CSV table of C-alpha atoms in Angstrom, one decimal:
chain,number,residue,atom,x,y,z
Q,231,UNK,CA,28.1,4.8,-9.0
Q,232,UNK,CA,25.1,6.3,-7.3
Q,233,UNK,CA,24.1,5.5,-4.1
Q,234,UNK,CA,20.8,4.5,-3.2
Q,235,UNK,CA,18.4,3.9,-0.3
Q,236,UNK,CA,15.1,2.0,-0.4
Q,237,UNK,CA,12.6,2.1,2.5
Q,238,UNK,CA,9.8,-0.6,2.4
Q,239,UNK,CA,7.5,-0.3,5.4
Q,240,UNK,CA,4.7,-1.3,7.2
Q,241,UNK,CA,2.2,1.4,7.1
Q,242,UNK,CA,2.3,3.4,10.7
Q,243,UNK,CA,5.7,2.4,11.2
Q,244,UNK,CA,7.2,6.1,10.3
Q,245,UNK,CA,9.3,4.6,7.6
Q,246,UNK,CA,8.5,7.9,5.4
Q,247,UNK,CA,9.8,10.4,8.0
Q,248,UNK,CA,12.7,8.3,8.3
Q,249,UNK,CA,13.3,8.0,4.7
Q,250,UNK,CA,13.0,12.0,4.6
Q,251,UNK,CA,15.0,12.5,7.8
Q,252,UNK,CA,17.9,10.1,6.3
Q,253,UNK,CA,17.6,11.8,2.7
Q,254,UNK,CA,18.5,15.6,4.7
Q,255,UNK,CA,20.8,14.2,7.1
Q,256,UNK,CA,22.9,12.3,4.3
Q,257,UNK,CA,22.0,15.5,2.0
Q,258,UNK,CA,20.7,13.0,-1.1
Q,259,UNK,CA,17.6,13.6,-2.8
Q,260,UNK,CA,14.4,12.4,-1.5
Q,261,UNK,CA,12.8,10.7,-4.7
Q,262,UNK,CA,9.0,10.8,-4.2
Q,263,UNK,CA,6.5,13.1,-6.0
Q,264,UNK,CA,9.0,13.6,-9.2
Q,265,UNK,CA,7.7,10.0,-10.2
Q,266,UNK,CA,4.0,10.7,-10.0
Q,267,UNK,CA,5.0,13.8,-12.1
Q,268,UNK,CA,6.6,11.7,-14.7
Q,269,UNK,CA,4.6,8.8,-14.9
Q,270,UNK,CA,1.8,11.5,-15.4
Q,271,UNK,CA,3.3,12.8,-18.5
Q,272,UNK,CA,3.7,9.6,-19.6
Q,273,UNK,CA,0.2,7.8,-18.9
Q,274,UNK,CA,-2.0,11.7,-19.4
Q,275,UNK,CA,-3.2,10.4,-16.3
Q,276,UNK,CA,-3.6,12.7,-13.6
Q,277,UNK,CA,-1.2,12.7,-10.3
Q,278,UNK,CA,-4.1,12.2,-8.1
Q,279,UNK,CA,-5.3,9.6,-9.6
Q,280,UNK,CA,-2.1,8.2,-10.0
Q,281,UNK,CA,-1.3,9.3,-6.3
Q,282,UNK,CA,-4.1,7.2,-4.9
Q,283,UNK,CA,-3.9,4.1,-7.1
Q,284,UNK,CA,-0.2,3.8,-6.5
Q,285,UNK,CA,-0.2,4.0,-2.7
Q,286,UNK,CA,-3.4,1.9,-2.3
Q,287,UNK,CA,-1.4,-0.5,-4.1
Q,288,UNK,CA,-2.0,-1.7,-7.7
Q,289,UNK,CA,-4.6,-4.5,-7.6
Q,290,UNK,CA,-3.1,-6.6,-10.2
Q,291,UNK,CA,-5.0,-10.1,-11.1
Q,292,UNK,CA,-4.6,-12.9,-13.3
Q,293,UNK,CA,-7.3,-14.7,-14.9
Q,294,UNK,CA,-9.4,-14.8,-12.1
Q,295,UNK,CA,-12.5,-13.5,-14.8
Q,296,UNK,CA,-12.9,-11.8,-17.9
Q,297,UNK,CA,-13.9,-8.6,-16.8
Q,298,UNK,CA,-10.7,-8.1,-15.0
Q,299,UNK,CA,-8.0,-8.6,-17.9
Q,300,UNK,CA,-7.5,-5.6,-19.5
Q,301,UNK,CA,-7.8,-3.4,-16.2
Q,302,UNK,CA,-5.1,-6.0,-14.9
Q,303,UNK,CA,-3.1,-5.4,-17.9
Q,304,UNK,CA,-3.3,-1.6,-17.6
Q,305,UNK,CA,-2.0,-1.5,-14.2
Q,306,UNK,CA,1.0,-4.1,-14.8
Q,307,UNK,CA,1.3,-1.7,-17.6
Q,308,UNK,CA,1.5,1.4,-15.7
Q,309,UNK,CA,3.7,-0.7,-13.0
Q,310,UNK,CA,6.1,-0.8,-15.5
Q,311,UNK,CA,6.1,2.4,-16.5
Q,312,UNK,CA,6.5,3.2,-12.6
Q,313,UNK,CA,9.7,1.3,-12.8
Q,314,UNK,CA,11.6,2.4,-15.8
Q,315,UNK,CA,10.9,5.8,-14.4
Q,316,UNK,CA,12.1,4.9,-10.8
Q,317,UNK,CA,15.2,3.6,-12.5
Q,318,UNK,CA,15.6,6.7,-14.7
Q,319,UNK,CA,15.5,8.8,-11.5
Q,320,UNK,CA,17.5,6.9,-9.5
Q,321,UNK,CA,20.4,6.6,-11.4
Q,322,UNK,CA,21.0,10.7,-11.7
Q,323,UNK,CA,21.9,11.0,-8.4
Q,324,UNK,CA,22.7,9.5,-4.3
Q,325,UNK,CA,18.6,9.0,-3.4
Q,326,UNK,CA,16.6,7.9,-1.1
Q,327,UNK,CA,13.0,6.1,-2.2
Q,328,UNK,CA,10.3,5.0,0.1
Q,329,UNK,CA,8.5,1.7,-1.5
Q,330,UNK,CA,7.3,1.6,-5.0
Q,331,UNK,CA,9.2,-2.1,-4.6
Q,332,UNK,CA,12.3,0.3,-5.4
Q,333,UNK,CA,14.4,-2.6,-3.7
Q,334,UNK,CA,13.6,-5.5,-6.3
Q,335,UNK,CA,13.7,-2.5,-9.5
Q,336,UNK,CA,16.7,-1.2,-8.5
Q,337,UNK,CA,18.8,-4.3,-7.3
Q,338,UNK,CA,21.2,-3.6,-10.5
Q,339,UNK,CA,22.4,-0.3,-8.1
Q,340,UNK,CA,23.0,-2.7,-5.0
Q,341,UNK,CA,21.3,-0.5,-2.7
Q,342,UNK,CA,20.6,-0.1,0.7
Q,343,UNK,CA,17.7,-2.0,1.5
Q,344,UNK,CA,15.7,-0.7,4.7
Q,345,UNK,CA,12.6,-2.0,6.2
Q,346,UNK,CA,10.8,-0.6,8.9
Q,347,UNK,CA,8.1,-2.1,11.0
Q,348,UNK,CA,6.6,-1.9,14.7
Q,349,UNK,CA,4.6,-3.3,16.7
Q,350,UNK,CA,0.6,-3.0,16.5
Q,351,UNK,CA,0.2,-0.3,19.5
Q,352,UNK,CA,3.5,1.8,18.0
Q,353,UNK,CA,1.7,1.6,14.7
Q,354,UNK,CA,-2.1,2.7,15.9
Q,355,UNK,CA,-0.7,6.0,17.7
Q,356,UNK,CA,1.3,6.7,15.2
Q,357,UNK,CA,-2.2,6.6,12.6
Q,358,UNK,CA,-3.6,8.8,15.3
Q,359,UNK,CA,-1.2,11.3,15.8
Q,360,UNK,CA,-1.1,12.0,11.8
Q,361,UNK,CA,-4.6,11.6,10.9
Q,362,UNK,CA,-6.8,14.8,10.4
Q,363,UNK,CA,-9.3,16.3,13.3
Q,364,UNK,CA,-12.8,14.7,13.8
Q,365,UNK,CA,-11.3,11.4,11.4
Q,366,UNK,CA,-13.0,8.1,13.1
Q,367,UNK,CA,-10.1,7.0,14.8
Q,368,UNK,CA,-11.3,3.6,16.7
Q,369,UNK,CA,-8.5,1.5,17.2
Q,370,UNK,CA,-10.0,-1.4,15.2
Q,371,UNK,CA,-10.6,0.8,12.1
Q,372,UNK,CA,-6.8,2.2,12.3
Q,373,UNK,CA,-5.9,-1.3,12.4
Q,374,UNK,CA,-8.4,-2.8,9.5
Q,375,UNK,CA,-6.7,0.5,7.8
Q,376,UNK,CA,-3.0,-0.8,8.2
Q,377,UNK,CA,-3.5,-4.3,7.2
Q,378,UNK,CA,-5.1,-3.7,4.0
Q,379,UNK,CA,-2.4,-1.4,2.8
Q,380,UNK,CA,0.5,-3.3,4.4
Q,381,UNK,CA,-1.7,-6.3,2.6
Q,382,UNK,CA,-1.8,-4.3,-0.7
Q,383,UNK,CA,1.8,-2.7,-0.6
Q,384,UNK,CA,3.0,-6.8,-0.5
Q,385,UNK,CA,0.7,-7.9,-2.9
Q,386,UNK,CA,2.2,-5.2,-5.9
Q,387,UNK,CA,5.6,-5.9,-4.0
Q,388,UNK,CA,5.6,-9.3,-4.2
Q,389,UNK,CA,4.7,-9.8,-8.0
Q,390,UNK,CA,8.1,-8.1,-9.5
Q,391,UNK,CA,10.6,-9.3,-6.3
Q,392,UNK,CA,12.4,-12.5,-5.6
Q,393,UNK,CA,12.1,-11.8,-2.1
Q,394,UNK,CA,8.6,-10.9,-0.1
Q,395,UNK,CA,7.5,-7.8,1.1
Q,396,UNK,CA,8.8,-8.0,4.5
Q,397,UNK,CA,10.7,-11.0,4.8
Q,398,UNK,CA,14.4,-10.0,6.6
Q,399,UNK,CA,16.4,-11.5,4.0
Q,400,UNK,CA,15.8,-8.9,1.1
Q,401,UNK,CA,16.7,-6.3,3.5
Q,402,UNK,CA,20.4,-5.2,4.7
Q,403,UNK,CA,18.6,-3.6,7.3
Q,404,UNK,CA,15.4,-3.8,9.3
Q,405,UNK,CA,14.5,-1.6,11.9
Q,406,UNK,CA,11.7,-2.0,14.7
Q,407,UNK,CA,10.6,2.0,15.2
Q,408,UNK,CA,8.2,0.9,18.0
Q,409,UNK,CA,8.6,3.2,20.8
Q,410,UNK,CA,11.2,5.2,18.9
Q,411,UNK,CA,11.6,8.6,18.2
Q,412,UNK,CA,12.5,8.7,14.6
Q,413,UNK,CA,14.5,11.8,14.7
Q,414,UNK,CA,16.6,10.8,17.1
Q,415,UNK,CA,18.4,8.0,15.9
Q,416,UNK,CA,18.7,9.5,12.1
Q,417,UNK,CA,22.4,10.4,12.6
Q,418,UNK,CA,23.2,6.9,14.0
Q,419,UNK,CA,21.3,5.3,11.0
Q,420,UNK,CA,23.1,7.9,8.9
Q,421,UNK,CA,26.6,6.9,10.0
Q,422,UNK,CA,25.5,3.4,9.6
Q,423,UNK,CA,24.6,3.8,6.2
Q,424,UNK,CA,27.6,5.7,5.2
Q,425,UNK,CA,30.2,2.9,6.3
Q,426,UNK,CA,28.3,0.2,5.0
Q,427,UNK,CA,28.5,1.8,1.4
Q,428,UNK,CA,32.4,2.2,1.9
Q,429,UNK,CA,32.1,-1.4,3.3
Q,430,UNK,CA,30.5,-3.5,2.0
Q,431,UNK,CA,32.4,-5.8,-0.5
Q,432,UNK,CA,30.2,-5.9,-3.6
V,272,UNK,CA,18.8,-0.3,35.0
V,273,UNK,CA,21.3,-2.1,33.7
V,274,UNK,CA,21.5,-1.9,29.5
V,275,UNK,CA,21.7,-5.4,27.7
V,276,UNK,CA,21.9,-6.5,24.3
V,277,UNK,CA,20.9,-9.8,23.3
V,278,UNK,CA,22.5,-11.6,20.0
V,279,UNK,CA,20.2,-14.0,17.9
V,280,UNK,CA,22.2,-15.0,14.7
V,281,UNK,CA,21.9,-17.9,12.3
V,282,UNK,CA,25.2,-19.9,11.7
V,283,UNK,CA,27.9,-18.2,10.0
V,284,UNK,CA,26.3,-15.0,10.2
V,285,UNK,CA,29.0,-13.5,12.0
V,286,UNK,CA,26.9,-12.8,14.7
V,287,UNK,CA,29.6,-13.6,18.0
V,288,UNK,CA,32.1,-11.9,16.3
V,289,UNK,CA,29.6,-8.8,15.8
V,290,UNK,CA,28.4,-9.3,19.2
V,291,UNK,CA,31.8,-9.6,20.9
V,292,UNK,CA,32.8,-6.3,19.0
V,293,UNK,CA,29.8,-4.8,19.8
V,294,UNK,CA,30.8,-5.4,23.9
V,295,UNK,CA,34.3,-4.3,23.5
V,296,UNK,CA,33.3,-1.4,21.9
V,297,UNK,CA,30.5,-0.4,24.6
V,298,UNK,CA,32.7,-1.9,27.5
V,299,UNK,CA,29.8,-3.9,28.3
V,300,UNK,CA,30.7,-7.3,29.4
V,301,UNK,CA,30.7,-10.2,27.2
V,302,UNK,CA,28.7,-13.0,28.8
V,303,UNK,CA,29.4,-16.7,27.7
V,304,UNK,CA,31.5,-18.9,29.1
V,305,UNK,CA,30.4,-17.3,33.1
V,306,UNK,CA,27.0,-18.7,31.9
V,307,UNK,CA,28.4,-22.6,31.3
V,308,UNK,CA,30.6,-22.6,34.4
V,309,UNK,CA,27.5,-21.6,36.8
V,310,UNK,CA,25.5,-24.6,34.8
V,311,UNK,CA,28.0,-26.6,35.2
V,312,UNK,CA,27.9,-26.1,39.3
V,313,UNK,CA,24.6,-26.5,39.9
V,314,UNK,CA,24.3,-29.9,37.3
V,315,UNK,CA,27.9,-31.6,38.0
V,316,UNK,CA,27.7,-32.3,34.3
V,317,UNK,CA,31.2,-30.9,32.5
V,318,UNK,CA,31.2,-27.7,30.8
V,319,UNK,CA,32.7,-29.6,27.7
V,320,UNK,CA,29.5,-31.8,27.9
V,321,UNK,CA,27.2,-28.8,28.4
V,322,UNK,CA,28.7,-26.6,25.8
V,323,UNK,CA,28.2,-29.3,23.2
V,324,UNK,CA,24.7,-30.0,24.6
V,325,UNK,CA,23.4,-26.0,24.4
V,326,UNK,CA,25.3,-25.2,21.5
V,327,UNK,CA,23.8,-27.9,19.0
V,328,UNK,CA,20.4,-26.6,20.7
V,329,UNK,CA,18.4,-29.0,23.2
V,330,UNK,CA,16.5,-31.5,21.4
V,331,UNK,CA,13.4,-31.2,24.0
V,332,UNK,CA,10.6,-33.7,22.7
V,333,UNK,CA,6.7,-34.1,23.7
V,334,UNK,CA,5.6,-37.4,23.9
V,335,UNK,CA,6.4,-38.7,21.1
V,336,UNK,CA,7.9,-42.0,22.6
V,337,UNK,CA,7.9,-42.6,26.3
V,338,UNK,CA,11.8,-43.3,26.1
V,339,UNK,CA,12.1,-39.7,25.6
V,340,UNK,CA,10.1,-38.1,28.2
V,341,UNK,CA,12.8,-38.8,31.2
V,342,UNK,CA,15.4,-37.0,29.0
V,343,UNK,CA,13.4,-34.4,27.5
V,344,UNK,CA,12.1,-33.3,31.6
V,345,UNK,CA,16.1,-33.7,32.0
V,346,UNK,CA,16.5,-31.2,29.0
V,347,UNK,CA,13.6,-28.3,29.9
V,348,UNK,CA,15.1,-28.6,33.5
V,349,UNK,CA,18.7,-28.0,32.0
V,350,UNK,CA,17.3,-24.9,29.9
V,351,UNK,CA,15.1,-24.0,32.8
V,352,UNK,CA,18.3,-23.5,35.1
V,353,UNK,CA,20.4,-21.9,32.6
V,354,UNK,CA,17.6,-19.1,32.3
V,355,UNK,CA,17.7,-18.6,36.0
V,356,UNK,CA,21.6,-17.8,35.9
V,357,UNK,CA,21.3,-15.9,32.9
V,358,UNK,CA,18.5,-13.9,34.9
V,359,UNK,CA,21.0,-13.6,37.4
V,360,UNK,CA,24.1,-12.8,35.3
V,361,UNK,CA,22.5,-10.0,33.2
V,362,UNK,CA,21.2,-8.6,36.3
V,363,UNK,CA,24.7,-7.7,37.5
V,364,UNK,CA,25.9,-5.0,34.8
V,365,UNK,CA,25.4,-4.3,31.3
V,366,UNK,CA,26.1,-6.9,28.6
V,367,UNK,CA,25.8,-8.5,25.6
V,368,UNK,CA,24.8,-12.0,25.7
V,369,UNK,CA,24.7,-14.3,22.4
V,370,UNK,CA,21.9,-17.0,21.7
V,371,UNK,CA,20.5,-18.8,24.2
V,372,UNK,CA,17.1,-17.2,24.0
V,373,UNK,CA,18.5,-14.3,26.2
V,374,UNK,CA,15.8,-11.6,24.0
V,375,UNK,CA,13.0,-13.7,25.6
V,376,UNK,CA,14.5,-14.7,28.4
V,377,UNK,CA,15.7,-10.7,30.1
V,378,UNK,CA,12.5,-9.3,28.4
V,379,UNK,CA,11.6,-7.9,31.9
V,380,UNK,CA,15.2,-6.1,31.4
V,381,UNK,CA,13.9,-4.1,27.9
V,382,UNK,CA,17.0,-5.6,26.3
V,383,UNK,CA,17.9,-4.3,22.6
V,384,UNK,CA,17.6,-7.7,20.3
V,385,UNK,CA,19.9,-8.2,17.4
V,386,UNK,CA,19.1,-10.7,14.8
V,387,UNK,CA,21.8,-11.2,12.7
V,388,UNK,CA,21.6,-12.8,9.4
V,389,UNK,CA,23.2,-13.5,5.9
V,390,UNK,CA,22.9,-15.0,2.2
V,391,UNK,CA,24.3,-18.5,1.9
V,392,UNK,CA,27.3,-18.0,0.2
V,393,UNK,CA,28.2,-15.4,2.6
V,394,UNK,CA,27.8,-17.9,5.5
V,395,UNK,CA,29.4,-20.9,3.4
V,396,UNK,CA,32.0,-18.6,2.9
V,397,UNK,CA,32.6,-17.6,6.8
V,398,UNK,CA,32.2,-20.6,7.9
V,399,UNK,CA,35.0,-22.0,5.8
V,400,UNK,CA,37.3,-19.1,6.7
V,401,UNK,CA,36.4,-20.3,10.7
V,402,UNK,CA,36.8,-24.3,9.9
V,403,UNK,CA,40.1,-26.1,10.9
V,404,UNK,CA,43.0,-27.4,8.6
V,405,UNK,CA,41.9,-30.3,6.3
V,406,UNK,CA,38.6,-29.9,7.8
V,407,UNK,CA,35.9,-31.1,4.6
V,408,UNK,CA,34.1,-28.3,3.4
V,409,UNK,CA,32.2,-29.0,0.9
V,410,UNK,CA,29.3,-26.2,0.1
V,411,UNK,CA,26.7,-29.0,0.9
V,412,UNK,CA,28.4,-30.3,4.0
V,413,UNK,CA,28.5,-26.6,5.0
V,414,UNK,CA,24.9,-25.5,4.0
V,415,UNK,CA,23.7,-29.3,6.0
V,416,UNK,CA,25.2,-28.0,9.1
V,417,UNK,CA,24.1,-24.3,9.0
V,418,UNK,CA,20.6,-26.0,8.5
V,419,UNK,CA,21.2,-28.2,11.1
V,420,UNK,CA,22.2,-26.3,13.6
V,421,UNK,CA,20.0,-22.9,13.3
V,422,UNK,CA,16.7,-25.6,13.3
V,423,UNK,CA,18.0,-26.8,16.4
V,424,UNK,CA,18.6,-23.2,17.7
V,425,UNK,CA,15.1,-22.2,16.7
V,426,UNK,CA,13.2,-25.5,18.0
V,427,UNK,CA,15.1,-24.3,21.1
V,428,UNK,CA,14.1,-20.8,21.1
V,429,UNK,CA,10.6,-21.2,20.4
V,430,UNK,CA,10.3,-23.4,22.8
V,431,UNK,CA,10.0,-20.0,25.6
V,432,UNK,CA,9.3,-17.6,23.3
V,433,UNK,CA,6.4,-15.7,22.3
V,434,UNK,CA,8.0,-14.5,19.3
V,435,UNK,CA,9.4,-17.0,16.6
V,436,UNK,CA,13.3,-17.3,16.0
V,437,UNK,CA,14.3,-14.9,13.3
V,438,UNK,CA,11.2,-13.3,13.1
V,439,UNK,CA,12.0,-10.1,12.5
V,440,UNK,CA,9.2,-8.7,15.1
V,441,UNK,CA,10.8,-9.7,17.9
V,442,UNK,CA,14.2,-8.2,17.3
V,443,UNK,CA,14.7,-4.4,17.6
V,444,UNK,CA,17.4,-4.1,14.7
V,445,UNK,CA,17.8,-6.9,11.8
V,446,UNK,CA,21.0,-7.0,10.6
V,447,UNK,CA,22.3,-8.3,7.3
V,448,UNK,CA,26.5,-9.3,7.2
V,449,UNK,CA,26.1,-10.7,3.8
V,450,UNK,CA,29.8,-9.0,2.2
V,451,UNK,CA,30.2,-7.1,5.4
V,452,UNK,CA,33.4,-7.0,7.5
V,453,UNK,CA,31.5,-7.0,10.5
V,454,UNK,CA,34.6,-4.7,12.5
V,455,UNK,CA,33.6,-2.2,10.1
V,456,UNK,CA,30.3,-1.0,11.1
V,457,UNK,CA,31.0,-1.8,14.7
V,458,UNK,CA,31.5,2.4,16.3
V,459,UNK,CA,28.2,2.9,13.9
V,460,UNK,CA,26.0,0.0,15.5
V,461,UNK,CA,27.3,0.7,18.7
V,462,UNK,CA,26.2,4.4,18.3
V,463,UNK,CA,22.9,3.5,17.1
V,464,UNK,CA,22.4,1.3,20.6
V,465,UNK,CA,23.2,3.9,22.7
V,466,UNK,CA,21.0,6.5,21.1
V,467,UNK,CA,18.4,3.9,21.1
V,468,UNK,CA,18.9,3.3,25.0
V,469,UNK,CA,18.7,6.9,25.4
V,470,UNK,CA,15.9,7.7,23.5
V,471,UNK,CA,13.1,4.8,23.3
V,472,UNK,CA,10.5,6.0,25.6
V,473,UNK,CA,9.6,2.4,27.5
């Protein structure tokens, strides 16, 4: 069987360098852009559109008015085209996929589930360090920033999963980067990874 | 400074074995019982009697009936001294201490906190392989007492802490045993610790 690894994460935490970093240092594919590419042949939407709405987090509601409905039932609609093709993917090869709740879709692969957080400060510099010269980079923006997404990511998360966004127990692994330098413990992490796939009793 | 790891693990988690491992394979020292003799010389009260008490978690009370204020005072005073010598313990060499709110306790030492966690059936399912001959061990009498006791251990460890028992943002690595053999991914963890002692920048 394949092997997978899923990395939900609070936004700022640097869990997509670590999904990266684990996906060379294990040598498995990095599974990211391929399913905007697919889900834009599917949908004729385009992959920036697609790009945007998907990482904003897909504001699905129910019944709250009319008006809303049918642009609720599109995006559970393209949700679930996000997840066939996630579990298309995933099952060609060893992987590695940062959110897109690829935990709860692909729990028939028993993969590893990461999550990576940090605390507030780690979280803010890390914003700062990757966002773009002359951006307004106020501390209380970066943070209004973070919890809307991390709010988002758990609201999409949390409509297909048993377990929450964030909550340790739909996780075999979660992993406080504050203070961290990602890079450096990737080969642990690695190692870590590697036994508990030959260990784990499933 | 001295390097210490501190243990937090619900019941039947595996998470003394894991931690006792984790010692023998750092050659840090395992701190316990040192921690109940000391308490035990300063309090005259038997380490049989004070093993039970801080094991099932100190049931420290506010107020609510005035019968209970002598013995709760008695209680926080207990806890109050076994911080102290745990203070004092850690401060000697590097270790790995297990429960007793050691991650909030030796936060002045930067200490790497473990939570350690599983599913139910994977803790039913220890904590029948643990229990004693004709011992009953029925699922419910098992689940009652995992409840049981890691309520008491939270009331406990909440009690000092800023951060919640089992809340994942106060541990710096969650980890989840459910169908692990713990001794397996013992050289991995451990690698991951010492990387992590090396490299967080504090």
């Amino acid at each position: 069987m394949v092997k997978v690894i899923t990395v939900s994460r609070e936004f700022g935490s640097g869990g997509r360098e670590l999904a990266k970093r684990l996906a060379d240092a294990l040598k498995y594919s990095y599974i990211d852009k391929e399913i905007v590419t697919a889900l834009s042949k599917e949908t004729d939407l385009s992959e920036e559109y697609l790009h945007k709405k998907l990482e904003k987090g897909v504001p699905v509601t129910y019944g709250r008015s009319f008006s809303n409905i049918s642009s609720s039932r599109d995006d559970a609609l393209l949700l679930a085209k996000q997840h066939k093709i996630i579990k298309e993917i995933a099952a060609e090869e060893n992987c590695v996929i940062v959110g897109r709740g690829a935990d709860s879709v692909l729990s028939h692969l028993s993969p590893f589930r990461i999550f990576v957080y940090a605390d507030l400060p780690s979280k803010i510099e890390r914003c700062r360090e990757r966002a773009d010269y002359g951006e307004d980079l106020s501390d209380k923006k970066i943070e209004k920033k973070i919890k809307e997404i991390d709010k988002a990511r758990k609201k999409t998360h949390d409509l297909y999963s048993v377990y929450e966004w964030g909550d340790k127990v739909g996780y075999d692994l979660c992993i406080n980067t504050s203070g961290l330098v990602i890079e450096e413990i990737i080969p642990q992490l690695a190692d870590y990874i590697k036994k508990w796939f030959e260990g784990v009793s499933l």
